[in-house]
Short mmCIF file of C-alpha atoms in Angstrom, two decimals:
data_model
loop_
_atom_site.label_atom_id
_atom_site.label_comp_id
_atom_site.label_asym_id
_atom_site.label_seq_id
_atom_site.Cartn_x
_atom_site.Cartn_y
_atom_site.Cartn_z
CA MET Z 14 82.26 110.50 122.98
CA SER Z 15 84.47 111.89 120.40
CA ALA Z 16 85.08 109.61 117.07
CA TRP Z 17 88.94 108.02 117.77
CA ARG Z 18 92.19 107.90 115.68
CA GLY Z 19 93.38 105.30 117.11
CA SER Z 20 97.13 103.96 116.39
CA ARG Z 21 97.75 102.63 112.67
CA CYS Z 22 96.92 98.74 114.06
CA GLY Z 23 98.88 96.57 111.55
CA SER Z 24 101.55 99.75 110.07
CA LEU Z 25 104.78 97.86 109.68
CA CYS Z 26 108.11 98.97 109.09
CA LEU Z 27 108.12 98.59 105.69
CA GLY Z 28 111.11 97.71 103.47
CA GLY Z 29 111.97 95.76 100.26
CA ARG Z 30 108.78 94.58 98.59
CA ALA Z 31 106.00 96.10 100.51
CA ALA Z 32 108.52 99.14 100.74
CA ALA Z 33 107.94 99.20 96.69
CA ARG Z 34 104.29 98.33 96.87
CA ARG Z 35 103.37 101.04 98.51
CA SER Z 36 105.09 103.40 97.16
CA ALA Z 37 103.87 102.29 93.65
CA LEU Z 38 99.96 102.19 94.78
CA LEU Z 39 100.40 105.87 96.28
CA ARG Z 40 101.63 107.19 92.95
CA GLN Z 41 98.89 105.80 91.08
CA ARG Z 42 96.15 106.89 93.97
CA ALA Z 43 97.40 110.17 93.47
CA GLY Z 44 97.24 110.11 89.90
CA THR Z 45 93.96 108.89 89.62
CA GLY Z 46 92.19 110.14 93.24
CA THR Z 47 90.17 107.66 95.06
CA GLY Z 48 91.13 104.65 92.55
CA THR Z 49 87.50 104.29 90.63
CA GLY Z 50 88.00 104.93 87.90
CA THR Z 51 87.91 103.53 84.94
CA GLY Z 52 91.53 103.94 83.98
CA THR Z 53 94.76 101.18 84.77
CA GLY Z 54 97.97 102.57 87.05
CA THR Z 55 100.98 100.29 88.38
CA GLY Z 56 100.36 97.13 90.29
CA PRO Z 57 101.81 97.49 94.23
CA CYS Z 58 104.68 95.81 93.48
CA SER Z 59 105.57 97.85 90.96
CA GLY Z 60 109.34 99.70 90.77
CA ASN Z 61 112.19 97.31 91.71
CA GLY Z 62 111.95 96.83 95.76
CA GLY Z 63 112.99 93.70 96.95
CA GLY Z 64 112.84 91.01 93.86
CA VAL Z 65 109.25 92.04 93.13
CA ARG Z 66 108.82 91.82 89.12
CA ALA Z 67 106.58 94.45 87.72
CA GLY Z 68 105.52 95.27 83.90
CA ALA Z 69 104.95 98.02 83.12
CA GLY Z 70 101.97 99.07 84.95
CA GLY Z 71 100.94 95.80 85.66
CA PHE Z 72 101.42 93.91 88.98
CA ARG Z 73 103.45 90.36 89.30
CA PRO Z 74 104.03 89.69 92.72
CA SER Z 75 106.16 87.35 93.96
CA ARG Z 76 104.97 84.99 96.50
CA VAL Z 77 101.60 83.99 96.90
CA ALA Z 78 99.66 82.77 99.70
CA VAL Z 79 96.39 79.95 98.77
CA VAL Z 80 93.80 79.98 101.30
CA ALA Z 81 91.57 77.05 101.04
CA LYS Z 82 88.09 76.71 101.94
CA THR Z 83 87.85 73.74 103.80
CA THR Z 84 84.88 71.68 102.21
CA ARG Z 85 81.41 70.10 103.58
CA TYR Z 86 83.49 66.50 103.29
CA GLU Z 87 86.22 67.73 104.93
CA PHE Z 88 84.77 69.44 107.80
CA GLU Z 89 82.61 65.84 107.75
CA GLN Z 90 85.69 63.77 108.25
CA GLN Z 91 87.39 65.93 110.56
CA ARG Z 92 84.16 66.23 113.07
CA TYR Z 93 83.97 62.42 113.40
CA ARG Z 94 87.76 61.20 112.45
CA TYR Z 95 88.01 60.67 117.04
CA ALA Z 96 86.00 58.37 116.56
CA GLY Z 97 88.28 56.60 114.22
CA LEU Z 98 85.31 56.05 111.34
CA SER Z 99 86.35 54.49 108.46
CA GLU Z 100 84.83 56.03 104.79
CA ASP Z 101 82.23 53.22 104.85
CA ASP Z 102 80.71 54.40 108.02
CA LEU Z 103 80.83 57.97 107.60
CA ARG Z 104 78.17 57.61 104.49
CA GLN Z 105 76.49 55.33 106.00
CA LEU Z 106 76.27 58.38 108.46
CA LEU Z 107 75.64 61.15 106.11
CA ALA Z 108 72.98 58.77 105.07
CA LEU Z 109 71.33 59.07 107.97
CA LYS Z 110 71.45 63.07 108.71
CA GLY Z 111 69.94 62.68 104.61
CA SER Z 112 73.10 64.28 103.20
CA ASN Z 113 74.75 62.74 100.63
CA TYR Z 114 78.28 61.84 100.45
CA ALA Z 115 78.26 61.39 97.36
CA GLY Z 116 77.73 65.18 95.81
CA LEU Z 117 79.81 65.86 99.09
CA LEU Z 118 82.42 64.32 98.21
CA GLU Z 119 82.59 65.72 93.93
CA ARG Z 120 82.07 69.02 95.38
CA HIS Z 121 84.82 68.15 96.96
CA ARG Z 122 86.63 66.83 93.80
CA ILE Z 123 85.17 69.93 91.70
CA HIS Z 124 87.29 72.10 94.57
CA THR Z 125 89.86 70.38 95.22
CA LYS Z 126 90.63 70.15 91.38
CA ASN Z 127 89.84 74.29 90.74
CA VAL Z 128 92.06 75.12 93.65
CA GLU Z 129 95.69 73.10 91.88
CA HIS Z 130 94.68 74.71 88.55
CA VAL Z 131 95.57 78.20 90.73
CA VAL Z 132 98.09 76.25 92.21
CA ASP Z 133 99.77 74.72 89.18
CA SER Z 134 98.99 78.19 87.58
CA LEU Z 135 100.91 80.37 89.51
CA ARG Z 136 104.38 77.79 90.02
CA ASN Z 137 103.83 77.91 85.97
CA GLU Z 138 104.43 81.71 86.44
CA ARG Z 139 107.52 80.53 88.97
CA ILE Z 140 105.41 82.49 91.48
CA GLU Z 141 106.40 80.59 95.11
CA VAL Z 142 103.43 79.37 95.98
CA ARG Z 143 102.18 78.50 100.15
CA LEU Z 144 98.67 76.51 99.77
CA VAL Z 145 97.33 76.75 103.17
CA LYS Z 146 94.56 75.59 105.08
CA ARG Z 147 92.43 77.95 107.36
CA ARG Z 148 93.92 76.41 110.35
CA GLU Z 149 97.12 77.84 108.69
CA TYR Z 150 96.60 80.44 107.77
CA ASN Z 151 97.86 83.63 110.05
CA GLU Z 152 99.45 86.76 110.22
CA GLU Z 153 103.29 85.13 109.99
CA THR Z 154 101.77 83.27 105.97
CA VAL Z 155 100.53 86.99 105.49
CA ARG Z 156 103.84 89.02 106.00
CA TRP Z 157 105.21 86.70 103.86
CA ALA Z 158 102.97 87.15 100.69
CA ASP Z 159 102.73 89.37 98.46
CA ALA Z 160 99.28 88.98 97.35
CA VAL Z 161 96.34 87.37 99.27
CA ILE Z 162 94.77 85.02 96.63
CA SER Z 163 90.87 83.14 98.65
CA ALA Z 164 90.19 79.68 97.59
CA GLY Z 165 86.93 78.72 97.98
CA GLY Z 166 83.60 81.09 98.07
CA ASP Z 167 82.56 84.71 99.44
CA GLY Z 168 83.38 83.42 103.85
CA THR Z 169 86.39 82.07 102.95
CA MET Z 170 87.52 85.27 101.00
CA LEU Z 171 86.50 87.31 103.98
CA LEU Z 172 88.99 84.68 106.04
CA ALA Z 173 91.35 85.63 103.31
CA ALA Z 174 91.20 89.56 104.58
CA SER Z 175 90.57 89.22 107.80
CA LYS Z 176 94.79 88.84 109.13
CA VAL Z 177 95.26 91.49 106.14
CA PHE Z 178 96.47 95.11 107.77
CA ASP Z 179 98.65 96.00 105.00
CA LYS Z 180 96.54 98.82 102.71
CA PHE Z 181 98.80 97.84 99.84
CA LYS Z 182 98.44 94.02 99.33
CA PRO Z 183 96.40 93.17 97.27
CA VAL Z 184 93.23 89.65 98.69
CA ILE Z 185 91.67 88.13 94.89
CA GLY Z 186 88.92 85.63 95.35
CA VAL Z 187 88.92 82.86 92.95
CA ASN Z 188 85.56 81.30 92.95
CA THR Z 189 86.14 77.30 92.99
CA ASP Z 190 83.11 75.84 93.25
CA PRO Z 191 80.64 78.20 91.02
CA GLU Z 192 77.74 76.06 91.04
CA ARG Z 193 77.70 76.48 94.30
CA SER Z 194 79.04 79.37 95.89
CA GLU Z 195 77.82 82.70 94.69
CA GLY Z 196 81.04 84.56 94.52
CA HIS Z 197 80.28 88.24 95.22
CA LEU Z 198 83.73 89.29 96.21
CA CYS Z 199 84.95 86.20 93.49
CA LEU Z 200 86.62 86.77 90.17
CA PRO Z 201 84.69 86.14 87.56
CA VAL Z 202 83.10 82.70 86.90
CA ARG Z 203 85.39 81.90 83.64
CA TYR Z 204 88.64 82.52 86.23
CA THR Z 205 87.77 79.78 88.04
CA HIS Z 206 89.11 77.88 84.85
CA SER Z 207 91.49 79.82 82.94
CA PHE Z 208 93.00 81.81 85.75
CA PRO Z 209 96.49 82.02 83.62
CA GLU Z 210 94.18 84.37 81.78
CA ALA Z 211 93.11 86.11 84.98
CA LEU Z 212 97.42 87.39 85.53
CA GLN Z 213 97.88 88.02 82.56
CA LYS Z 214 95.61 90.60 82.35
CA LEU Z 215 97.44 91.47 86.14
CA TYR Z 216 101.12 91.66 83.86
CA ARG Z 217 99.48 94.25 81.73
CA GLY Z 218 97.22 96.13 83.60
CA GLU Z 219 94.78 95.44 82.24
CA PHE Z 220 93.36 95.94 85.67
CA ARG Z 221 91.79 98.60 88.23
CA TRP Z 222 92.80 98.35 92.10
CA GLN Z 223 89.84 99.17 94.10
CA TRP Z 224 89.97 100.00 97.61
CA ARG Z 225 87.24 97.94 99.38
CA GLN Z 226 86.56 100.16 103.09
CA ARG Z 227 86.30 98.16 106.79
CA ILE Z 228 84.49 99.16 109.55
CA ARG Z 229 87.06 99.27 112.49
CA LEU Z 230 85.75 98.56 116.21
CA TYR Z 231 86.71 100.20 119.55
CA LEU Z 232 85.84 97.73 123.51
CA GLU Z 233 85.43 100.05 126.71
CA GLY Z 234 84.13 99.70 130.04
CA THR Z 235 83.71 97.86 132.03
CA GLY Z 236 84.30 93.67 131.95
CA ILE Z 237 85.43 94.24 128.79
CA ASN Z 238 86.86 90.25 126.93
CA PRO Z 239 88.93 91.81 123.81
CA VAL Z 240 89.93 88.28 123.15
CA PRO Z 241 88.19 87.05 119.58
CA VAL Z 242 86.84 83.06 120.13
CA ASP Z 243 86.45 82.15 115.85
CA LEU Z 244 83.48 81.07 115.03
CA HIS Z 245 84.42 79.21 111.66
CA GLU Z 246 86.55 76.47 113.52
CA GLN Z 247 84.30 75.73 115.87
CA GLN Z 248 81.13 76.04 114.58
CA LEU Z 249 79.60 76.32 117.97
CA SER Z 250 76.54 76.11 119.25
CA GLN Z 251 74.97 78.58 121.79
CA GLU Z 252 76.49 76.14 125.13
CA GLN Z 253 79.74 75.74 123.59
CA HIS Z 254 80.03 79.48 122.62
CA SER Z 255 78.76 80.50 125.75
CA ARG Z 256 81.54 78.19 127.44
CA ALA Z 257 84.54 79.56 124.47
CA HIS Z 258 83.42 83.13 126.18
CA ILE Z 259 84.03 81.75 129.41
CA ASN Z 260 87.29 80.15 129.06
CA GLU Z 261 89.62 82.62 127.37
CA ARG Z 262 87.55 84.99 129.99
CA PHE Z 263 89.76 83.03 132.60
CA GLN Z 264 92.59 82.86 130.94
CA ASP Z 265 94.24 85.92 132.17
CA GLN Z 266 93.89 88.06 129.30
CA ARG Z 267 90.90 90.22 129.78
CA SER Z 268 92.11 93.80 129.96
CA ASP Z 269 91.66 96.17 132.89
CA ILE Z 270 92.06 98.85 130.78
CA SER Z 271 88.54 101.04 130.47
CA GLY Z 272 89.58 103.26 127.42
CA PRO Z 273 88.98 102.90 124.25
CA HIS Z 274 90.47 99.16 123.05
CA LEU Z 275 90.68 98.66 119.08
CA LEU Z 276 90.34 95.45 118.44
CA PRO Z 277 92.64 93.21 116.27
CA VAL Z 278 90.37 93.01 113.81
CA ARG Z 279 88.30 94.84 110.22
CA ALA Z 280 84.73 94.10 109.31
CA LEU Z 281 84.63 93.75 105.46
CA ASN Z 282 80.84 92.76 105.76
CA GLU Z 283 79.46 93.95 109.27
CA VAL Z 284 79.96 93.56 112.64
CA PHE Z 285 76.33 91.79 114.03
CA ILE Z 286 75.44 92.91 118.09
CA GLY Z 287 72.42 91.10 119.97
CA GLU Z 288 72.01 88.59 122.15
CA SER Z 289 74.00 85.37 121.89
CA LEU Z 290 73.30 83.63 118.67
CA SER Z 291 70.54 81.30 119.02
CA SER Z 292 68.92 84.48 120.84
CA ARG Z 293 67.12 81.73 123.22
CA GLU Z 294 66.46 81.73 126.81
CA ASN Z 295 65.41 78.51 128.43
CA PHE Z 296 62.98 77.64 131.28
CA LYS Z 297 61.73 75.05 133.61
CA SER Z 298 58.61 73.59 133.73
CA CYS Z 299 56.94 73.01 136.69
CA LYS Z 300 57.72 69.30 135.43
CA PRO Z 301 60.65 67.40 136.00
CA SER Z 302 63.56 67.61 133.40
CA PHE Z 303 61.69 69.78 130.72
CA LYS Z 304 62.23 72.48 129.25
CA PHE Z 305 61.21 76.02 127.33
CA SER Z 306 62.85 78.68 125.52
CA LEU Z 307 61.23 82.04 125.20
CA HIS Z 308 63.10 84.89 122.93
CA ARG Z 309 65.33 87.33 124.73
CA ALA Z 310 65.64 90.44 122.97
CA SER Z 311 68.43 91.97 122.90
CA TYR Z 312 68.17 95.40 125.41
CA TYR Z 313 71.36 97.59 124.81
CA GLU Z 314 71.44 101.73 123.61
CA ILE Z 315 72.85 103.47 120.71
CA SER Z 316 74.41 106.62 119.88
CA VAL Z 317 74.19 107.40 115.57
CA ASP Z 318 77.00 110.01 115.00
CA ASP Z 319 77.38 111.70 117.31
CA GLY Z 320 73.94 112.32 118.71
CA PRO Z 321 71.66 111.65 122.13
CA TRP Z 322 71.48 108.14 123.33
CA GLU Z 323 68.61 106.23 122.33
CA LYS Z 324 67.43 102.38 124.50
CA GLN Z 325 66.22 100.38 122.06
CA LYS Z 326 65.74 96.36 122.21
CA SER Z 327 64.95 94.84 119.54
CA SER Z 328 66.96 90.89 117.15
CA GLY Z 329 70.09 92.89 117.35
CA LEU Z 330 71.63 95.18 115.86
CA ASN Z 331 73.47 95.51 112.16
CA VAL Z 332 75.84 97.71 110.82
CA CYS Z 333 77.93 97.42 107.00
CA THR Z 334 80.26 98.08 104.68
CA GLY Z 335 79.48 98.75 101.18
CA THR Z 336 80.48 94.95 100.35
CA GLY Z 337 78.22 94.33 103.06
CA SER Z 338 75.83 96.31 101.63
CA LYS Z 339 74.53 93.42 99.51
CA ALA Z 340 74.73 90.79 101.79
CA TRP Z 341 73.15 90.33 105.15
CA SER Z 342 72.06 94.23 105.06
CA TYR Z 343 70.17 93.91 102.00
CA ASN Z 344 68.68 90.54 102.92
CA ILE Z 345 67.22 92.37 106.38
CA ASN Z 346 65.75 96.01 105.00
CA LYS Z 347 64.79 94.98 101.19
CA VAL Z 348 60.60 94.58 100.95
CA ALA Z 349 58.95 92.64 98.53
CA ASN Z 350 56.15 93.39 95.70
CA GLN Z 351 53.30 92.66 97.59
CA ALA Z 352 54.92 94.57 100.65
CA VAL Z 353 54.81 97.61 97.68
CA GLU Z 354 51.97 97.09 96.13
CA GLU Z 355 49.75 97.05 99.83
CA ILE Z 356 50.90 100.08 100.67
CA LEU Z 357 50.44 101.80 97.66
CA ASN Z 358 46.13 100.49 97.87
CA ILE Z 359 47.26 101.76 100.79
CA ALA Z 360 47.40 105.35 99.94
CA LYS Z 361 45.57 105.30 96.61
CA LYS Z 362 42.19 104.93 99.47
CA HIS Z 363 43.74 107.66 100.53
CA GLY Z 364 43.51 109.73 98.04
CA SER Z 365 47.11 110.37 98.25
CA LEU Z 366 47.26 108.24 94.68
CA ASN Z 367 45.91 109.22 91.38
CA THR Z 368 48.36 107.49 89.16
CA PRO Z 369 47.04 103.80 88.41
CA LEU Z 370 48.84 100.20 89.57
CA ASN Z 371 50.14 97.97 87.94
CA THR Z 372 53.01 95.16 87.86
CA GLU Z 373 54.72 97.30 86.27
CA LEU Z 374 54.64 100.40 88.80
CA ILE Z 375 54.83 97.88 91.29
CA GLN Z 376 57.40 96.33 90.99
CA LYS Z 377 59.58 99.89 89.60
CA VAL Z 378 58.63 101.07 93.04
CA THR Z 379 60.26 97.58 94.69
CA ASN Z 380 63.24 97.57 93.02
CA ASP Z 381 63.62 102.49 93.63
CA TYR Z 382 64.21 101.14 97.13
CA ASN Z 383 65.56 97.95 96.78
CA ASP Z 384 68.38 99.59 95.22
CA SER Z 385 68.91 102.28 97.55
CA LEU Z 386 70.16 100.32 100.33
CA LEU Z 387 73.24 98.97 98.03
CA TYR Z 388 76.48 101.62 97.61
CA SER Z 389 80.14 101.65 96.35
CA PRO Z 390 82.68 99.31 98.55
CA GLU Z 391 84.95 101.97 98.50
CA GLU Z 392 82.24 104.44 99.79
CA PRO Z 393 83.73 105.25 103.75
CA LYS Z 394 80.42 105.21 105.77
CA MET Z 395 78.71 102.17 106.98
CA PHE Z 396 74.87 101.55 106.33
CA PHE Z 397 72.86 100.58 110.04
CA SER Z 398 69.43 98.46 110.78
CA ILE Z 399 68.13 97.73 113.84
CA ARG Z 400 65.98 94.14 113.02
CA GLU Z 401 62.60 94.31 113.93
CA PRO Z 402 62.71 96.90 116.69
CA ILE Z 403 59.60 96.95 120.10
CA VAL Z 404 58.36 100.38 120.14
CA ASN Z 405 56.44 101.36 123.16
CA ARG Z 406 56.66 103.29 126.33
CA VAL Z 407 59.56 103.02 127.69
CA PHE Z 408 61.17 101.89 124.51
CA SER Z 409 62.33 103.60 121.18
CA SER Z 410 63.17 103.67 117.16
CA SER Z 411 63.43 107.09 116.08
CA ARG Z 412 65.91 106.00 113.11
CA GLN Z 413 65.25 102.10 112.39
CA ARG Z 414 67.88 102.14 108.84
CA GLY Z 415 70.72 104.92 107.50
CA PHE Z 416 73.95 105.57 106.48
CA SER Z 417 76.51 106.79 109.59
CA SER Z 418 79.65 107.28 109.76
CA LYS Z 419 79.56 106.38 113.07
CA VAL Z 420 77.42 104.29 115.64
CA CYS Z 421 78.29 103.53 119.40
CA VAL Z 422 76.87 100.92 121.62
CA ARG Z 423 76.13 100.85 125.11
CA SER Z 424 75.22 97.22 126.00
CA ARG Z 425 73.09 95.96 128.58
CA CYS Z 426 72.30 92.71 128.05
CA TRP Z 427 72.92 88.62 129.52
CA ASP Z 428 74.23 86.52 126.77
CA ALA Z 429 75.32 88.95 123.91
CA CYS Z 430 78.04 88.41 121.62
CA MET Z 431 79.45 91.33 118.99
CA VAL Z 432 79.90 88.96 116.01
CA VAL Z 433 82.93 89.87 112.65
CA ASP Z 434 81.72 89.44 109.48
CA GLY Z 435 79.67 85.54 110.66
CA GLY Z 436 83.61 84.56 112.24
CA THR Z 437 84.83 85.62 114.95
CA SER Z 438 82.93 86.94 118.22
CA PHE Z 439 83.88 89.09 121.29
CA GLU Z 440 82.00 89.24 124.11
CA PHE Z 441 79.77 91.86 125.02
CA ASN Z 442 77.90 92.02 127.85
CA ASP Z 443 76.07 94.77 130.24
CA GLY Z 444 78.23 97.99 131.23
CA ALA Z 445 80.80 97.04 127.47
CA ILE Z 446 80.38 100.16 125.14
CA ALA Z 447 81.26 100.04 121.28
CA SER Z 448 82.39 102.23 118.85
CA ILE Z 449 81.99 101.31 115.16
CA LEU Z 450 83.57 103.55 112.68
CA ILE Z 451 85.28 103.49 109.16
CA ASP Z 452 88.62 104.82 109.20
CA THR Z 453 89.69 104.94 105.05
CA GLU Z 454 93.59 103.43 106.47
CA ASP Z 455 91.63 100.49 107.10
CA ALA Z 456 90.63 99.78 102.78
CA LEU Z 457 91.51 96.58 102.18
CA CYS Z 458 92.68 96.33 98.03
CA THR Z 459 91.65 94.29 95.78
CA VAL Z 460 91.11 93.48 92.68
CA LEU Z 461 88.75 94.16 88.74
CA LEU Z 462 89.54 92.78 85.81
CA GLU Z 463 89.29 94.74 82.65
CA GLU Z 464 86.36 92.47 80.39
#
């Protein structure tokens, strides 16, 4: 199977602000190589195109879309709105579930206050702002904006990035609840409460562009369904998730194309392939109305870097970017001090290790291995991980993990999904073939402020 380059999905006829942004970034990249240096450069909107203001070497957008997360408090309100619950009813219901109503309301207020701080800071600079929630965020909003700011945590940043296909349109994350959200993809925490300082650094050019590589996906084969299901809003159970895919399938949108179909998403963190969300199958027992669950392994064939196809059964396949190497992939593959100590003791027992074991050595070996799982978000390569592979005379796993430039998977599953960044799901059942690769044209433009 060839490594398709595909069409330049999402490329637009650039004019005005977008043309200025593109030409300026091209000049910067020409001057700084891959853009990984520490020097500052001209921003994507520098120049005189289409009303975009720019200082010397800085970035000053005219229009900014702010994408605000849905807080847990808002989610619970929306969830029970159909029942006409009052606030007091909601408080009692949450208490029955063991949730703290006052705590959720307080986190909501903190988030809302920080979002207002970001929006007010932009408007004080005479920047036109469009504040949108998850459901209101769409391609038209992205086209309107010179830059997109996610106001939430890493999940909101992934959502904001998911609809940006213009590699010259910056996406900037602001962590609106640092006490409860790690915010790896966001600006440093201190800018949550001092966003005007971040804006001034952008204006003065005291930053560098970081081009985070993203994964693109091609789908082909029999009975493929390229229509995605949005998991962010639906918060689906396994049964609901399967029903959503079935509903999409019968809306006359199923693709009749057997050749490679470029899917309308890009993965900033990772792609996961496996049997349906809970990875479980229900069986009826001899007793009426009684069911029990057995684990269902994911069955597929895999080819890495156009190598031979290998039949595998496992708990699923994870393919990540450099950005995602710090996320789920890291937790799948990292080792603990205990495991390292036990392995070194076995090696020592067999006479293969003469070095005295101590806590410092064990910690160093553990750190070195775990650090080897991480790599730069700007490197155009992927890291794949086979979760809990089953190895016997029928199924093998010659490589459980490793770096690659291309991964192809042929599904032999019955109720499987291909999930992108934990938010978008595609049906991936028997006969479907996915090709997973990185194209540098899909890179996401983000910023690193000078400290």
